Every structure is written in structure tokens, then in C-alpha cells.
Coordinates of C-alpha atoms in Angstrom, one line a residue:
M96 CA 16.6 22.7 1.0
T97 CA 13.4 22.6 3.1
R98 CA 13.0 24.6 6.3
A99 CA 13.0 21.4 8.4
A100 CA 16.2 20.2 6.8
A101 CA 17.9 23.6 7.3
W102 CA 16.9 23.6 10.9
L103 CA 18.2 20.1 11.5
E104 CA 21.5 21.0 9.7
G105 CA 21.8 24.0 12.0
L106 CA 21.9 21.9 15.2
A107 CA 25.1 21.2 16.9
P108 CA 26.3 17.6 16.4
H109 CA 25.6 16.6 20.0
E110 CA 22.1 18.1 19.7
L111 CA 21.3 16.3 16.5
A112 CA 22.6 13.0 17.9
A113 CA 20.5 13.3 21.0
L114 CA 17.4 14.2 19.0
A115 CA 18.0 11.3 16.6
A116 CA 18.4 8.8 19.5
R117 CA 15.2 10.0 21.2
Y118 CA 13.3 9.8 18.0
A119 CA 14.5 6.3 17.0
D120 CA 14.2 4.8 20.5
A121 CA 10.6 6.1 20.9
L122 CA 9.6 4.8 17.5
E123 CA 10.9 1.4 18.2
R124 CA 9.0 1.3 21.5
D125 CA 5.9 2.5 19.7
G126 CA 6.1 -0.4 17.2
L127 CA 7.7 0.9 14.1
T128 CA 9.2 -2.5 13.6
V129 CA 9.3 -5.5 11.2
H130 CA 8.6 -8.9 12.8
R131 CA 10.8 -11.7 11.5
A132 CA 8.9 -15.0 11.5
E133 CA 11.9 -17.2 11.4
D134 CA 13.1 -16.2 14.9
G135 CA 10.2 -14.2 16.3
T136 CA 12.3 -11.0 16.7
F137 CA 11.3 -7.4 16.0
H138 CA 13.6 -5.1 14.1
P139 CA 13.2 -1.3 13.7
I140 CA 12.1 0.1 10.4
P141 CA 14.7 2.7 9.5
P142 CA 13.1 6.1 10.3
V143 CA 13.7 9.3 8.4
L144 CA 14.0 12.4 10.5
T145 CA 13.3 14.9 7.7
P146 CA 9.6 15.1 6.8
E147 CA 7.7 15.2 3.5
G148 CA 5.6 18.3 3.7
L149 CA 2.4 18.3 1.7
S150 CA -0.3 20.9 1.5
R151 CA -3.8 20.1 2.6
A152 CA -4.9 20.6 -1.0
R153 CA -2.3 18.1 -2.2
L154 CA -3.4 15.5 0.4
T155 CA -7.0 15.9 -0.6
E156 CA -6.1 15.6 -4.3
L157 CA -4.1 12.4 -3.7
A158 CA -6.9 10.9 -1.6
E159 CA -9.7 11.8 -4.2
T160 CA -7.5 10.5 -7.0
A161 CA -7.1 7.2 -5.1
R162 CA -10.8 7.0 -4.6
H163 CA -11.6 7.5 -8.4
I164 CA -8.9 4.9 -9.4
L165 CA -10.3 2.4 -6.8
S166 CA -13.9 3.0 -8.1
A167 CA -12.8 2.5 -11.7
T168 CA -10.9 -0.7 -10.8
V169 CA -13.9 -2.1 -9.0
K170 CA -16.1 -1.5 -12.0
L171 CA -13.6 -3.2 -14.2
A172 CA -13.3 -6.1 -11.8
R173 CA -17.1 -6.6 -11.7
W174 CA -17.1 -6.8 -15.5
T175 CA -14.4 -9.5 -15.5
L176 CA -16.8 -11.7 -13.4
T177 CA -19.5 -11.4 -16.1
P178 CA -19.7 -13.4 -19.4
P179 CA -18.3 -10.6 -21.5
G180 CA -15.3 -10.3 -19.3
A181 CA -14.6 -14.0 -18.9
H182 CA -11.8 -14.1 -21.4
A183 CA -9.9 -11.4 -19.4
A184 CA -10.6 -13.2 -16.1
A185 CA -9.2 -16.5 -17.5
R186 CA -5.8 -14.9 -17.9
L187 CA -5.8 -12.5 -15.0
Y188 CA -7.0 -14.8 -12.4
A189 CA -5.1 -18.0 -13.4
T190 CA -3.0 -17.9 -10.3
L191 CA -5.7 -16.9 -7.7
A192 CA -6.3 -19.5 -5.0
P193 CA -9.3 -21.8 -5.2
L194 CA -10.6 -20.1 -2.0
E195 CA -10.4 -16.6 -3.6
L196 CA -12.3 -17.9 -6.7
E197 CA -15.0 -19.6 -4.6
A198 CA -15.6 -16.4 -2.5
L199 CA -15.8 -14.3 -5.6
A200 CA -18.2 -16.7 -7.4
R201 CA -20.5 -16.7 -4.4
D202 CA -20.6 -12.9 -3.9
P203 CA -19.2 -10.8 -6.7
A204 CA -20.8 -7.7 -5.1
C205 CA -18.2 -8.0 -2.3
L206 CA -15.8 -6.1 -4.6
E207 CA -17.8 -3.0 -3.9
R208 CA -17.4 -3.3 -0.1
V209 CA -13.9 -1.7 0.3
A210 CA -13.3 -0.4 3.8
T211 CA -9.7 0.4 3.1
A212 CA -7.4 0.4 0.1
R213 CA -4.2 2.2 -0.8
I214 CA -2.8 3.6 -4.1
D215 CA 1.0 3.9 -4.4
Y216 CA 2.3 6.9 -6.3
F217 CA 5.5 8.3 -7.6
L218 CA 5.6 12.1 -7.7
T219 CA 7.8 13.4 -10.6
R220 CA 9.7 16.7 -10.6
D221 CA 6.8 18.6 -12.3
G222 CA 4.5 17.5 -9.4
S223 CA 2.6 15.0 -11.4
A224 CA 1.3 11.9 -9.5
H225 CA 1.7 8.5 -11.2
A226 CA -0.4 5.7 -9.8
L227 CA 1.6 2.5 -9.9
E228 CA -0.3 0.0 -7.8
L229 CA -3.5 -0.7 -5.8
N230 CA -3.5 -2.6 -2.5
A231 CA -6.8 -3.8 -1.0
T232 CA -6.2 -6.9 1.2
I233 CA -3.5 -5.6 3.5
P234 CA -3.2 -1.9 2.5
A235 CA -0.9 -1.3 5.5
M236 CA 1.0 1.5 7.0
Q237 CA -1.9 3.6 8.4
G238 CA -0.5 2.8 11.8
Y239 CA 3.1 3.1 10.9
S240 CA 2.5 6.5 9.3
D241 CA 0.8 7.8 12.4
L242 CA 3.6 6.5 14.6
I243 CA 6.3 8.4 12.7
A244 CA 4.3 11.5 11.9
H245 CA 3.1 12.0 15.5
R246 CA 6.5 11.2 17.0
F247 CA 8.1 13.7 14.6
V248 CA 5.8 16.5 15.7
R249 CA 6.3 15.7 19.4
E250 CA 10.0 15.5 19.2
L251 CA 10.4 18.6 17.1
A252 CA 8.0 20.5 19.3
A253 CA 10.0 19.5 22.4
A254 CA 13.2 20.6 20.7
R255 CA 11.6 23.9 19.8
G256 CA 10.4 24.5 23.3
L257 CA 6.6 24.4 22.5
S258 CA 4.1 23.7 25.3
A259 CA 2.4 20.4 25.8
A260 CA -1.0 22.0 24.8
V261 CA 0.4 23.4 21.6
T262 CA 2.2 20.2 20.8
E263 CA -1.0 18.0 21.2
D264 CA -2.9 20.5 19.1
L265 CA -0.3 20.1 16.3
V266 CA -0.5 16.3 16.6
A267 CA -4.3 16.5 16.2
R268 CA -3.9 18.8 13.2
T269 CA -1.5 16.3 11.6
G270 CA -4.4 13.9 11.3
S271 CA -4.6 10.2 11.9
N272 CA -4.7 7.4 9.3
T273 CA -5.5 5.0 12.1
D274 CA -8.6 7.0 13.0
D275 CA -9.6 7.2 9.4
L276 CA -9.2 3.4 9.1
L277 CA -11.4 2.8 12.2
D278 CA -14.0 5.3 11.0
S279 CA -14.3 3.5 7.7
L280 CA -14.4 0.0 9.3
L281 CA -17.2 1.2 11.6
A282 CA -19.1 2.8 8.7
H283 CA -18.9 -0.5 6.8
Y284 CA -20.0 -2.4 9.9
R285 CA -23.1 -0.4 10.1
L286 CA -23.7 -0.5 6.3
L287 CA -23.7 -4.3 6.7
G288 CA -26.3 -4.2 9.5
G289 CA -24.1 -3.9 12.6
A290 CA -25.9 -2.2 15.4
V291 CA -23.7 -2.3 18.4
E292 CA -22.7 1.2 19.5
L293 CA -19.1 0.2 20.3
P294 CA -18.6 -3.1 18.4
S295 CA -15.9 -5.5 19.6
I296 CA -13.2 -6.1 17.0
V297 CA -10.8 -8.9 16.3
I298 CA -7.8 -8.2 14.1
V299 CA -6.7 -11.4 12.4
S300 CA -3.3 -12.2 10.9
R301 CA -1.1 -15.2 10.3
R302 CA 1.5 -16.0 12.9
G303 CA 4.3 -15.0 10.7
D304 CA 2.9 -11.5 9.9
S305 CA 5.8 -9.1 9.4
Q306 CA 3.6 -6.1 10.6
L307 CA 2.7 -7.3 14.1
G308 CA 4.1 -4.0 15.5
E309 CA 1.5 -2.1 13.5
L310 CA -1.3 -4.5 14.5
H311 CA -0.5 -4.1 18.1
H312 CA -0.7 -0.3 17.6
Y313 CA -4.2 -0.8 16.2
V314 CA -5.2 -2.7 19.3
R315 CA -4.1 0.1 21.5
A316 CA -5.6 2.8 19.3
F317 CA -9.0 1.1 18.8
A318 CA -9.2 0.3 22.5
A319 CA -8.5 4.0 23.3
R320 CA -11.7 4.8 21.4
G321 CA -13.7 2.5 23.6
H322 CA -13.8 -0.8 21.7
A323 CA -13.1 -4.2 23.1
V324 CA -10.3 -5.3 20.6
R325 CA -7.8 -8.0 20.4
H326 CA -5.3 -9.3 17.9
A327 CA -5.7 -13.0 17.1
F328 CA -3.9 -15.4 14.8
V329 CA -6.0 -17.0 12.1
D330 CA -5.8 -20.5 13.7
E331 CA -7.3 -19.1 17.0
L332 CA -10.7 -18.2 15.4
E333 CA -13.7 -20.3 16.4
I334 CA -17.4 -20.5 15.5
D335 CA -20.0 -21.1 18.2
T336 CA -23.3 -23.0 17.9
A337 CA -25.1 -19.8 16.7
G338 CA -22.6 -19.4 13.9
R339 CA -20.9 -16.4 15.5
V340 CA -17.2 -16.0 15.3
G341 CA -15.0 -15.4 18.3
V342 CA -11.7 -16.0 20.1
G343 CA -11.3 -17.7 23.4
G344 CA -15.1 -17.9 24.0
A345 CA -15.6 -14.1 23.4
R346 CA -17.6 -13.1 20.4
A347 CA -16.4 -10.5 17.8
D348 CA -18.8 -8.0 16.3
F349 CA -16.6 -7.8 13.3
I350 CA -13.2 -9.0 12.0
Y351 CA -10.6 -6.8 10.4
R352 CA -8.7 -9.2 8.1
H353 CA -4.9 -8.8 7.8
I354 CA -4.1 -12.0 5.9
F355 CA -4.2 -12.9 2.2
A356 CA -6.9 -15.4 1.4
R357 CA -4.3 -17.5 -0.4
R358 CA -2.6 -18.0 3.0
V359 CA -5.7 -19.2 4.7
A360 CA -5.9 -23.0 5.2
P361 CA -8.8 -24.6 3.2
G362 CA -11.5 -25.9 5.6
S363 CA -10.4 -23.6 8.4
T364 CA -12.8 -21.2 10.2
M365 CA -11.3 -18.2 8.3
A366 CA -11.9 -20.0 5.0
R367 CA -15.5 -20.6 5.9
L368 CA -16.0 -16.9 6.9
L369 CA -14.4 -15.7 3.6
V370 CA -16.7 -17.8 1.5
D371 CA -19.9 -17.5 3.6
P372 CA -19.6 -15.1 6.6
G373 CA -23.1 -16.0 7.8
P374 CA -24.1 -13.6 10.6
N375 CA -20.6 -12.3 10.8
I376 CA -18.9 -9.2 9.3
V377 CA -15.5 -9.6 7.8
L378 CA -13.6 -6.5 6.5
N379 CA -12.2 -6.4 3.9
P380 CA -13.9 -9.4 2.1
V381 CA -11.9 -11.2 -0.7
L382 CA -10.8 -8.4 -3.0
A383 CA -8.0 -10.2 -4.9
P384 CA -9.1 -9.0 -8.4
L385 CA -8.5 -5.4 -7.4
E386 CA -4.9 -6.1 -6.6
V387 CA -4.1 -7.8 -9.9
K388 CA -1.8 -5.4 -11.7
G389 CA -3.3 -6.5 -15.0
M390 CA -6.4 -4.4 -14.1
F391 CA -4.3 -1.3 -14.7
A392 CA -3.2 -2.8 -18.0
L393 CA -6.8 -3.4 -19.1
L394 CA -7.8 0.0 -18.0
S395 CA -4.8 1.8 -19.7
A396 CA -5.3 -0.1 -22.9
A397 CA -9.1 0.5 -23.1
L398 CA -8.7 4.2 -22.5
T399 CA -6.5 4.4 -25.6
D400 CA -7.9 1.7 -27.9
A401 CA -11.4 0.7 -26.7
P402 CA -13.7 3.6 -25.8
A403 CA -16.8 1.4 -26.2
L404 CA -15.4 -1.0 -23.6
V405 CA -14.9 1.9 -21.2
A406 CA -18.5 2.9 -21.8
E407 CA -19.6 -0.6 -21.0
W408 CA -17.8 -0.4 -17.7
A409 CA -19.9 2.7 -16.9
L410 CA -16.9 4.8 -15.8
T411 CA -17.7 8.3 -14.9
D412 CA -16.1 11.2 -16.8
E413 CA -14.0 12.0 -13.7
E414 CA -12.9 8.3 -13.4
R415 CA -11.8 8.3 -17.0
V416 CA -9.9 11.6 -16.7
V417 CA -8.2 10.7 -13.5
A418 CA -7.2 7.2 -14.8
A419 CA -5.8 8.6 -18.0
R420 CA -3.9 11.3 -16.2
T421 CA -2.4 9.3 -13.4
I422 CA -2.0 5.6 -14.5
P423 CA 1.2 5.2 -16.6
W424 CA 1.0 3.4 -19.9
T425 CA 0.5 -0.2 -18.9
R426 CA -0.1 -3.4 -20.9
L427 CA -0.4 -7.1 -20.5
V428 CA 2.8 -8.7 -21.8
A429 CA 2.0 -10.7 -24.9
R430 CA 3.3 -11.5 -28.4
A431 CA 0.6 -9.4 -29.9
P432 CA 0.0 -5.9 -31.5
A433 CA -0.1 -3.0 -29.1
T434 CA -0.2 0.8 -28.9
L435 CA 2.8 2.3 -27.2
A436 CA 2.9 5.2 -24.8
D437 CA 3.6 7.6 -27.6
G438 CA 0.7 6.3 -29.7
A439 CA 2.8 4.3 -32.1
R440 CA 1.6 0.8 -33.0
V441 CA 3.9 -2.2 -32.9
P442 CA 3.1 -5.7 -34.3
D443 CA 4.7 -7.6 -31.4
L444 CA 4.7 -6.0 -28.0
A445 CA 7.0 -8.6 -26.4
A446 CA 9.6 -8.1 -29.1
W447 CA 9.4 -4.4 -28.6
I448 CA 9.8 -4.8 -24.8
A449 CA 12.9 -7.0 -25.3
R450 CA 14.5 -4.3 -27.4
H451 CA 13.7 -1.3 -25.1
P452 CA 14.3 -2.2 -21.5
E453 CA 15.3 1.4 -20.7
Q454 CA 11.7 2.6 -21.2
V455 CA 9.8 0.0 -19.1
V456 CA 9.2 -2.0 -15.9
L457 CA 8.1 -5.6 -15.8
K458 CA 5.8 -6.9 -13.0
R459 CA 4.1 -10.2 -12.3
S460 CA 0.4 -9.4 -12.3
W461 CA -0.2 -10.9 -8.9
D462 CA 2.5 -10.4 -6.4
Y463 CA 3.3 -8.0 -3.5
G464 CA 6.2 -6.4 -1.7
G465 CA 8.0 -5.5 -5.0
K466 CA 9.3 -9.0 -5.2
S467 CA 8.7 -9.5 -8.9
V468 CA 9.3 -6.0 -10.1
V469 CA 12.1 -5.7 -12.6
L470 CA 13.3 -2.2 -13.6
G471 CA 14.3 -2.3 -17.3
P472 CA 16.9 0.4 -17.0
E473 CA 18.7 -1.7 -14.4
A474 CA 18.0 -5.1 -16.0
E475 CA 21.4 -5.9 -17.4
T476 CA 23.4 -5.2 -14.2
A477 CA 24.9 -8.2 -12.6
Q478 CA 22.8 -7.7 -9.5
A479 CA 19.6 -7.6 -11.5
R480 CA 20.5 -10.7 -13.5
A481 CA 21.3 -12.6 -10.3
R482 CA 18.0 -11.5 -8.8
G483 CA 16.1 -12.6 -11.9
Q484 CA 17.6 -16.1 -11.8
E485 CA 16.9 -16.4 -8.1
L486 CA 13.2 -15.4 -8.5
F487 CA 12.3 -16.8 -11.9
G488 CA 14.8 -19.6 -12.6
S489 CA 18.3 -20.0 -14.0
A490 CA 17.1 -19.4 -17.6
C491 CA 16.2 -15.8 -16.7
D492 CA 19.8 -14.6 -17.1
S493 CA 19.1 -11.6 -19.3
W494 CA 16.3 -9.1 -20.1
P495 CA 15.2 -10.9 -23.3
A496 CA 15.0 -14.2 -21.4
L497 CA 12.9 -12.5 -18.7
V498 CA 10.5 -11.1 -21.3
A499 CA 10.2 -14.6 -22.8
H500 CA 9.5 -16.0 -19.3
A501 CA 6.8 -13.4 -18.8
C502 CA 5.1 -14.4 -22.1
N503 CA 5.1 -18.1 -21.1
D504 CA 4.3 -17.9 -17.4
A505 CA 1.0 -19.3 -16.4
G506 CA 0.3 -16.0 -14.5
A507 CA -0.1 -12.8 -16.4
W508 CA 2.7 -10.2 -16.4
V509 CA 2.4 -6.5 -17.1
V510 CA 4.8 -4.0 -18.7
Q511 CA 4.5 -0.4 -17.5
E512 CA 6.1 2.8 -18.6
F513 CA 9.2 3.5 -16.4
V514 CA 8.5 6.5 -14.2
P515 CA 11.9 7.7 -13.0
P516 CA 11.5 8.6 -9.3
E517 CA 13.4 11.7 -8.2
P518 CA 15.9 11.2 -5.4
R519 CA 15.4 13.5 -2.5
R520 CA 17.8 14.5 0.3
H521 CA 16.8 13.1 3.6
L522 CA 18.2 12.4 7.0
L523 CA 18.1 8.6 7.5
L524 CA 18.6 7.0 10.9
A525 CA 20.2 3.6 11.4
R526 CA 20.9 1.6 14.5
G527 CA 24.3 -0.1 14.7
V528 CA 25.0 -3.5 16.1
D529 CA 26.0 -1.9 19.4
G530 CA 22.6 -0.2 19.6
T531 CA 23.7 3.3 18.9
V532 CA 21.8 5.5 16.4
S533 CA 23.5 7.3 13.6
A534 CA 22.1 9.9 11.3
S535 CA 23.3 10.4 7.7
W536 CA 22.2 12.6 4.8
R537 CA 21.2 10.4 1.9
E538 CA 19.8 10.7 -1.5
L539 CA 16.6 8.5 -1.2
F540 CA 13.8 7.6 -3.5
V541 CA 10.4 8.4 -2.0
D542 CA 7.0 7.2 -2.9
V543 CA 3.7 8.6 -1.6
S544 CA 0.6 6.4 -0.9
A545 CA -2.9 7.7 -0.3
Y546 CA -5.8 5.7 1.3
A547 CA -9.3 5.3 -0.1
N548 CA -12.6 3.5 0.6
L549 CA -15.9 3.0 -1.2
G550 CA -19.6 3.2 -0.3
V551 CA -19.4 5.1 2.9
E552 CA -18.5 8.4 4.6
P553 CA -16.2 9.6 6.0
R554 CA -13.4 9.2 3.5
P555 CA -9.7 8.6 4.4
R556 CA -7.7 11.8 4.0
G557 CA -4.1 10.9 4.8
A558 CA -0.9 9.6 3.2
V559 CA 2.3 7.7 3.9
C560 CA 5.8 8.0 2.5
R561 CA 8.4 5.3 2.1
A562 CA 12.0 6.0 1.4
S563 CA 14.7 3.8 0.0
A564 CA 18.1 3.9 -1.6
S565 CA 16.6 1.5 -4.3
R566 CA 14.1 2.7 -6.9
I567 CA 11.9 -0.3 -5.8
V568 CA 10.6 1.3 -2.6
N569 CA 9.4 -1.3 0.0
I570 CA 9.8 -1.4 3.7
L571 CA 10.2 -5.2 3.8
G572 CA 13.0 -4.9 1.2
G573 CA 15.1 -2.6 3.5
G574 CA 13.3 0.7 2.9
G575 CA 12.4 3.2 5.6
L576 CA 9.5 5.5 6.5
T577 CA 9.3 9.3 6.3
P578 CA 6.8 11.4 8.3
V579 CA 4.1 13.1 6.2
I580 CA 3.4 16.4 7.7
P581 CA 0.8 19.0 6.5
L582 CA 2.6 22.2 5.5
D583 CA 0.6 24.3 8.0
V584 CA 1.8 22.0 10.8
L585 CA 5.4 22.3 9.7
D586 CA 5.0 26.1 9.5
A587 CA 3.7 26.2 13.1
L588 CA 6.6 23.9 14.3
L589 CA 9.3 26.0 12.6
R590 CA 8.1 29.6 12.9

């Protein structure tokens, strides 16, 4: 049991109930919410009251690992846009939107301008970090993670009787992913020629964005650092006669994009900016290839079977070592020979996958939110079969049928070694229909995500943790958020 958990368990029931209510109420006011487009309502993201404590060294390691994986993936993506990589691109990018392909064809170098990205890890019992996915269009949760971490520090400090000055020092020592995000955006703005000391910022999303609470937090946080900043929906953007983008007649020095290019209407102002920004700066540009899960499959396979190809990509020694150590065995699903995780060769990978669901996970190569992730060890449960039919059609009523679908689908699928997450005991808060907050100890699966950028300093340093009763951990799928607190801050809070 952690010291924080032990302290919480030592509280009298009425003290714990009061602390949980204050914590949950404040987080909902702060914006730790999911926005439901169908009715425009905001609903709290379930907060966890017990923290994940990570040492400074561990946080640095996860961030540096994320940066190396991002850099290696960018090099691979640039190769797919050259003639030698065209065969890989034809399969991996079959489902990209025409707007994405047009933007990439015009400016392949945009793949190197990554102001913010996120690598999602599972940490196994031995402490190893396994990198499962990369997000680069909407690598969210910088704001959410700050809201819950800072609120945890403040509420625990108040309960422990610490002074306001000590409390705010501990909040500052906790760090801020939001500040890291803004610092990276500003550095990229200047890298691209921006010269305004305090540039104005427009954060752009679709109207149905589920993370409006987080975007509103960014508006407040960026404004607190002196920027003129506003959130705008994508249909509110306009271009003036000088070709400069703005909203409501006010120009924007740069745009922070929080909308997938495939959701942008062709012919719209945003579509024009993504293909040819002109005098404007849009961060991030179109980076769809980096999020294609098949990139990890190509990298994993080449590290095992094609060292000459790895050399052609010009990966550094450290990028190769980090990728080999942290990316689980991953392959594109195909009826073709393949090398397995244990080094054995099989003549038909798809046939092997169909016979060994307990060892693997299937994922559609381009998707998000865990929607098309199927865990092989759970594949033959009634719930999993029903979900497969709902997502992929009535014929996908068994694991072998799903594997066949993955082989025949127009979009590529990947198979990845199943990394069993370790459940961890956490205090999960929930709000009842009557508005009251309850706290219950639960065995939850927790992932850890670290942020990265490329081409500029300073580098992101922080992390975020999601928690769920399901081994597919996702906030929009009913998961919650856990505060990530550096161990030295936890020690100061609990000493």
C-alpha cells in the first residue's frame, strides 16, 4: 500500500467523504469533464483520489523515450512518402482523407514540425515501459492532467494543514503539462518565423468536441500568461484580404488545431490552411501518418528482419535501442510469412493469429479512442463478440472471423503482442444521480502517457495517467483520471 493510500484509509468516514466531495466538485468546476455533442451537456470525468507517484528520473525517462520513438516514427513516415516507401504508403494510408493526402503531398517536411505528441505506455510489474500508441493530432490531456494533479496537491495540503505558501510551492514543483504545451507551441511559432512577443492564439475545434472543458482550461491558462486567446469552432474561421486568418475580425498570430483533418469540410477555411497556410502558422500541421498504428508494425518488423531498411531510415543508435526495448512485437495483419515475438517463423501470420488469441491484440491501423481495439484473451466472451459485430459487421461473430475481416479490410490492421496491464488499487470517485459523491476502492488498470515534441527546446517533461476497470483504458469509454505526482512532492505532502 502506498503512503497516500494508507493516509486516506486512516481518515474517518466523514472526513474521507468531505474530502472526496470537495475534490470532485472542484474538478468538475475546473473543467475535468466530457462534453456530449448530442445534447450539449458536460459530464464529470471520474476522478481518482489516490495518486500515481513517479520519481523525477522516471518521468524524465518516459519523456525521453517518447521523444526517441516520435523521432524514429517521423523518419519512417518521411520514408513512406518517397518512392522506396510507396508500397508501404499504399497500404497504410488507404483510409486517409483526401485532404490529409493533399497536405502531405504538398509539404512532406511538415511531419518534422511536431509541437506536441503523446506516447501511451503500459508499465508492467517489473517496471518496464511498453509503448502502445502515438498520438499527434489531438494528443490531449495536458490540461486534464494539470487540473487533477494540482487539485490533488491543494486538497491534500489543506487536509494536512499546510500553509498557502507551502501549498503553492508544491503545486509549482508538481509541474505543468499545460505550460509545457504552450512553451512548445511558442517555440514552434518562432521557429516558423513568428516574431510577436506575446502572439495571439486561436484554439480551433469542431462543435462536437468532447474535450471542450480542457480547451476552456487552455484559454484561461494561456491568457494568464499574457496572450490574447480564444476558442473558436472550425466554421468560425475567416481569411482577410491579406490572407491572414482570424475570428470575428480579430487576427490570430497562430492556430492550435484540435480537430482531425478528416473532420474538416473540403473547401473550408481550415481545409485551405491545412494544405497551404500561406502567411499563417498552424500547429500541429497534418501529421496523420505518425498516428497510423502500422508505423509501429513496420518499425518492429524492420528491427527484427530488415537491418538494412533501418539503416536507410537513418535511425540513431539510441532510437533503435529505445524502439526495440519499448515497442511490443507488432506486425501488419496479413496472410504472409512472419517472425513471431519469440523469434520463430510462421508461413501464415493470419492463420497463427486465429489460433492464438490469448497472445495478441488486434487494432485497426487508423482509429482512435480504443474503438477498434480487440483484446485476444477476451475475444470469445459474449460481450466481445457482440462488440465485434456492432463495430465490424454481423459476420465478425468470432475471433477467426475478425482475423479474416482484418485481412480483407481496405484499411490495414495490426496485431500486437498482448501486454497484460497490472491492476492497481485506487480510490475511485463517482457522482450519483442525486449529485452525491461516493468513494470506493477498486482494482483499476492504469496506463501512463508521456508528452514529446521535435525540433525545439524546451522539451515536455510531464505525464498523465488514465484508470479504468477495462483493460482498454480510455476516458471517453468510461475511464477516469489519476493524478501523477512526483515522489518528492508526495513526500513533502505526507511527511
